PDB file of C-alpha atoms in Angstrom:
ATOM      1  CA  MET R 336     180.906 224.151 156.546  1.00 53.00           C
ATOM      2  CA  ALA R 337     179.873 227.785 156.733  1.00 51.00           C
ATOM      3  CA  PRO R 338     179.989 229.869 153.544  1.00 63.00           C
ATOM      4  CA  LEU R 339     183.037 231.744 154.826  1.00 69.00           C
ATOM      5  CA  GLY R 340     184.898 228.534 155.629  1.00 81.00           C
ATOM      6  CA  TRP R 341     187.268 227.838 158.485  1.00 80.00           C
ATOM      7  CA  GLY R 342     188.963 231.224 158.140  1.00 83.00           C
ATOM      8  CA  GLY R 343     185.688 233.070 158.644  1.00 86.00           C
ATOM      9  CA  LEU R 344     184.813 230.913 161.625  1.00 87.00           C
ATOM     10  CA  PHE R 345     188.239 231.563 163.160  1.00 87.00           C
ATOM     11  CA  LEU R 346     187.973 235.289 162.476  1.00 90.00           C
ATOM     12  CA  GLY R 347     184.499 235.418 164.018  1.00 90.00           C
ATOM     13  CA  PHE R 348     185.636 233.695 167.206  1.00 90.00           C
ATOM     14  CA  PHE R 349     188.753 235.843 167.289  1.00 92.00           C
ATOM     15  CA  VAL R 350     186.683 239.043 167.192  1.00 93.00           C
ATOM     16  CA  ILE R 351     184.326 237.728 169.894  1.00 93.00           C
ATOM     17  CA  PHE R 352     187.169 236.779 172.244  1.00 87.00           C
ATOM     18  CA  VAL R 353     189.057 240.029 171.688  1.00 90.00           C
ATOM     19  CA  PHE R 354     185.873 241.903 172.560  1.00 90.00           C
ATOM     20  CA  LEU R 355     185.370 239.755 175.676  1.00 83.00           C
ATOM     21  CA  GLY R 356     188.981 240.361 176.694  1.00 80.00           C
ATOM     22  CA  PHE R 357     188.639 244.136 176.514  1.00 83.00           C
ATOM     23  CA  TYR R 358     185.211 244.001 178.155  1.00 81.00           C
ATOM     24  CA  GLY R 359     186.574 241.768 180.944  1.00 73.00           C
ATOM     25  CA  ALA R 360     189.387 244.223 181.639  1.00 71.00           C
ATOM     26  CA  ARG R 361     186.776 246.806 182.597  1.00 74.00           C
ATOM     27  CA  TRP R 362     184.196 244.429 184.104  1.00 68.00           C
ATOM     28  CA  ARG R 363     185.576 244.200 187.633  1.00 63.00           C
ATOM     29  CA  ARG R 364     188.487 246.518 188.025  1.00 67.00           C
ATOM     30  CA  GLY R 365     191.392 245.126 189.989  1.00 67.00           C
ATOM     31  CA  GLY R 366     193.065 246.825 192.866  1.00 73.00           C
ATOM     32  CA  ASP R 367     196.685 247.380 193.730  1.00 76.00           C
ATOM     33  CA  LEU R 368     198.629 244.561 192.041  1.00 70.00           C
ATOM     34  CA  SER R 369     201.504 244.990 194.460  1.00 76.00           C
ATOM     35  CA  GLN R 370     199.271 243.263 197.034  1.00 75.00           C
ATOM     36  CA  LEU R 371     199.622 239.460 196.907  1.00 75.00           C
ATOM     37  CA  HIS R 372     195.904 238.740 197.283  1.00 73.00           C
ATOM     38  CA  GLU R 373     195.105 241.097 194.398  1.00 74.00           C
ATOM     39  CA  TRP R 374     197.665 239.520 192.093  1.00 72.00           C
ATOM     40  CA  ALA R 375     197.219 235.858 193.058  1.00 72.00           C
ATOM     41  CA  LEU R 376     193.504 235.741 193.863  1.00 73.00           C
ATOM     42  CA  ALA R 377     192.094 238.598 191.760  1.00 74.00           C
ATOM     43  CA  GLY R 378     191.252 240.375 194.985  1.00 73.00           C
ATOM     44  CA  ARG R 379     188.849 237.522 195.835  1.00 74.00           C
ATOM     45  CA  ARG R 380     186.238 239.095 193.539  1.00 76.00           C
ATOM     46  CA  LEU R 381     185.696 236.256 191.057  1.00 76.00           C
ATOM     47  CA  GLY R 382     183.289 234.167 193.109  1.00 75.00           C
ATOM     48  CA  THR R 383     183.026 230.418 193.577  1.00 72.00           C
ATOM     49  CA  PHE R 384     181.141 229.714 190.335  1.00 79.00           C
ATOM     50  CA  LEU R 385     183.626 231.499 188.055  1.00 79.00           C
ATOM     51  CA  VAL R 386     186.630 230.047 189.894  1.00 77.00           C
ATOM     52  CA  TRP R 387     185.132 226.544 189.503  1.00 76.00           C
ATOM     53  CA  PHE R 388     185.038 227.043 185.718  1.00 80.00           C
ATOM     54  CA  LEU R 389     188.535 228.538 185.634  1.00 79.00           C
ATOM     55  CA  VAL R 390     190.038 225.617 187.563  1.00 75.00           C
ATOM     56  CA  GLY R 391     188.166 223.140 185.379  1.00 74.00           C
ATOM     57  CA  ALA R 392     189.351 224.874 182.222  1.00 77.00           C
ATOM     58  CA  ASP R 393     192.918 224.792 183.501  1.00 72.00           C
ATOM     59  CA  LEU R 394     192.794 221.089 184.323  1.00 68.00           C
ATOM     60  CA  TYR R 395     190.993 219.994 181.189  1.00 70.00           C
ATOM     61  CA  THR R 396     192.981 221.893 178.576  1.00 70.00           C
ATOM     62  CA  ALA R 397     196.718 221.615 178.177  1.00 67.00           C
ATOM     63  CA  TYR R 398     197.237 218.915 180.792  1.00 69.00           C
ATOM     64  CA  THR R 399     194.419 216.568 179.860  1.00 71.00           C
ATOM     65  CA  PHE R 400     194.299 217.073 176.107  1.00 73.00           C
ATOM     66  CA  VAL R 401     197.958 217.708 175.269  1.00 73.00           C
ATOM     67  CA  ALA R 402     200.348 216.522 177.959  1.00 72.00           C
ATOM     68  CA  VAL R 403     198.705 213.249 178.987  1.00 76.00           C
ATOM     69  CA  PRO R 404     197.850 211.864 175.515  1.00 79.00           C
ATOM     70  CA  SER R 405     201.216 212.749 174.019  1.00 77.00           C
ATOM     71  CA  THR R 406     203.095 211.311 177.005  1.00 76.00           C
ATOM     72  CA  VAL R 407     201.021 208.101 176.824  1.00 81.00           C
ATOM     73  CA  PHE R 408     201.799 207.922 173.113  1.00 82.00           C
ATOM     74  CA  ALA R 409     205.517 208.528 173.698  1.00 80.00           C
ATOM     75  CA  SER R 410     206.032 206.422 176.825  1.00 79.00           C
ATOM     76  CA  GLY R 411     203.222 203.931 177.043  1.00 80.00           C
ATOM     77  CA  ALA R 412     200.348 203.162 179.359  1.00 80.00           C
ATOM     78  CA  LEU R 413     202.226 204.133 182.518  1.00 78.00           C
ATOM     79  CA  TYR R 414     200.859 207.674 182.236  1.00 76.00           C
ATOM     80  CA  PHE R 415     197.215 206.587 182.081  1.00 78.00           C
ATOM     81  CA  TYR R 416     197.186 207.170 185.861  1.00 79.00           C
ATOM     82  CA  ALA R 417     196.714 210.848 185.085  1.00 76.00           C
ATOM     83  CA  VAL R 418     193.201 210.460 183.664  1.00 75.00           C
ATOM     84  CA  PRO R 419     191.468 209.052 186.789  1.00 83.00           C
ATOM     85  CA  TYR R 420     193.746 211.141 188.992  1.00 80.00           C
ATOM     86  CA  VAL R 421     192.532 214.423 187.491  1.00 75.00           C
ATOM     87  CA  ALA R 422     188.879 213.358 187.589  1.00 79.00           C
ATOM     88  CA  THR R 423     189.138 212.167 191.201  1.00 88.00           C
ATOM     89  CA  VAL R 424     191.029 215.188 192.467  1.00 82.00           C
ATOM     90  CA  PHE R 425     188.649 217.609 190.747  1.00 79.00           C
ATOM     91  CA  ALA R 426     185.648 215.819 192.280  1.00 86.00           C
ATOM     92  CA  LEU R 427     187.217 215.895 195.752  1.00 89.00           C
ATOM     93  CA  ALA R 428     188.104 219.548 195.321  1.00 83.00           C
ATOM     94  CA  ALA R 429     184.533 220.377 194.262  1.00 82.00           C
ATOM     95  CA  VAL R 430     183.325 218.901 197.561  1.00 89.00           C
ATOM     96  CA  THR R 431     185.968 220.252 199.961  1.00 89.00           C
ATOM     97  CA  MET R 432     187.235 223.501 198.493  1.00 83.00           C
ATOM     98  CA  PRO R 433     184.135 225.708 198.894  1.00 83.00           C
ATOM     99  CA  ALA R 434     184.421 225.434 202.699  1.00 88.00           C
ATOM    100  CA  LEU R 435     188.174 226.081 202.566  1.00 86.00           C
ATOM    101  CA  TRP R 436     187.539 228.999 200.200  1.00 81.00           C
ATOM    102  CA  ARG R 437     185.083 230.611 202.640  1.00 86.00           C
ATOM    103  CA  TRP R 438     187.403 230.030 205.619  1.00 89.00           C
ATOM    104  CA  SER R 439     190.390 231.409 203.716  1.00 87.00           C
ATOM    105  CA  ARG R 440     188.450 234.466 202.675  1.00 84.00           C
ATOM    106  CA  LEU R 441     187.333 235.081 206.260  1.00 91.00           C
ATOM    107  CA  ARG R 442     190.901 234.754 207.608  1.00 93.00           C
ATOM    108  CA  ASN R 443     192.628 236.395 204.581  1.00 88.00           C
ATOM    109  CA  TYR R 444     194.714 233.347 203.642  1.00 92.00           C
ATOM    110  CA  VAL R 445     196.399 233.408 200.248  1.00 89.00           C
ATOM    111  CA  THR R 446     198.225 230.065 200.274  1.00 89.00           C
ATOM    112  CA  ALA R 447     197.854 226.677 201.922  1.00 90.00           C
ATOM    113  CA  ALA R 448     200.900 227.543 204.012  1.00 94.00           C
ATOM    114  CA  ASP R 449     198.994 230.542 205.436  1.00 94.00           C
ATOM    115  CA  PHE R 450     196.208 228.208 206.535  1.00 93.00           C
ATOM    116  CA  VAL R 451     198.619 225.696 208.104  1.00 94.00           C
ATOM    117  CA  GLN R 452     200.612 228.382 209.902  1.00 96.00           C
ATOM    118  CA  ASP R 453     197.485 229.884 211.454  1.00 95.00           C
ATOM    119  CA  ARG R 454     195.805 226.556 212.260  1.00 93.00           C
ATOM    120  CA  PHE R 455     198.828 224.776 213.763  1.00 96.00           C
ATOM    121  CA  LYS R 456     200.869 227.821 214.861  1.00 96.00           C
ATOM    122  CA  SER R 457     204.010 226.423 213.232  1.00 96.00           C
ATOM    123  CA  LYS R 458     206.167 228.310 210.750  1.00 96.00           C
ATOM    124  CA  LEU R 459     208.238 225.170 210.182  1.00 97.00           C
ATOM    125  CA  LEU R 460     205.191 223.120 209.170  1.00 97.00           C
ATOM    126  CA  ALA R 461     203.991 225.993 206.973  1.00 96.00           C
ATOM    127  CA  GLY R 462     207.404 226.032 205.293  1.00 97.00           C
ATOM    128  CA  PHE R 463     207.180 222.295 204.635  1.00 97.00           C
ATOM    129  CA  ILE R 464     203.700 222.744 203.144  1.00 96.00           C
ATOM    130  CA  ALA R 465     204.939 225.546 200.874  1.00 95.00           C
ATOM    131  CA  ALA R 466     207.960 223.475 199.779  1.00 97.00           C
ATOM    132  CA  THR R 467     205.722 220.456 199.148  1.00 96.00           C
ATOM    133  CA  GLY R 468     203.487 222.605 196.953  1.00 92.00           C
ATOM    134  CA  VAL R 469     206.452 223.744 194.886  1.00 93.00           C
ATOM    135  CA  VAL R 470     207.901 220.223 194.569  1.00 95.00           C
ATOM    136  CA  ALA R 471     204.465 218.813 193.680  1.00 90.00           C
ATOM    137  CA  GLU R 472     204.401 221.080 190.634  1.00 87.00           C
ATOM    138  CA  PHE R 473     207.550 219.505 189.163  1.00 89.00           C
ATOM    139  CA  PRO R 474     205.862 216.381 187.697  1.00 81.00           C
ATOM    140  CA  TYR R 475     203.158 218.569 186.159  1.00 76.00           C
ATOM    141  CA  ILE R 476     205.743 220.874 184.596  1.00 81.00           C
ATOM    142  CA  ALA R 477     207.853 217.919 183.442  1.00 80.00           C
ATOM    143  CA  LEU R 478     204.814 216.313 181.823  1.00 72.00           C
ATOM    144  CA  GLN R 479     204.099 219.546 179.958  1.00 72.00           C
ATOM    145  CA  ILE R 480     207.710 219.756 178.738  1.00 77.00           C
ATOM    146  CA  VAL R 481     207.742 216.113 177.646  1.00 73.00           C
ATOM    147  CA  ALA R 482     204.482 216.678 175.782  1.00 68.00           C
ATOM    148  CA  CYS R 483     205.883 219.718 173.971  1.00 71.00           C
ATOM    149  CA  ARG R 484     209.213 218.090 173.097  1.00 71.00           C
ATOM    150  CA  PRO R 485     208.055 216.571 169.777  1.00 67.00           C
ATOM    151  CA  TYR R 486     206.950 220.012 168.634  1.00 65.00           C
ATOM    152  CA  LEU R 487     210.258 221.671 169.519  1.00 66.00           C
ATOM    153  CA  ARG R 488     212.325 219.708 167.012  1.00 64.00           C
TER     154      ARG R 488
END
């Protein structure tokens, strides 16, 4: 281990990431956060490459390394479905999402419901898509809560 030990290593990384956080706040200034596309999509200024890393980091952090293993440990092999599911969905998204990203940017879509409403001219179908998106988040949230439960005691 380094001469400063784990504390020095932690402190070094802490200083680096604090610097990057303050630098990032000034890197690409945001716009009016009362606008949905500014708040939800960072004003569409991040670019495909950075968004690809952000989505990957989101999928492969808390969900993959905390929620899934602890739920498998607590409940058994039933939750092993999540490992190939995440890998498959991320691969499919890497193939299909760049085209959807460009189309959404061109048409100023913020959500999948915006796309559906414009493409199929149906507010009802767009409402169902939005509701499905919300309901689809419930298992993900539940898995996170179940994973955290042993630590809350």
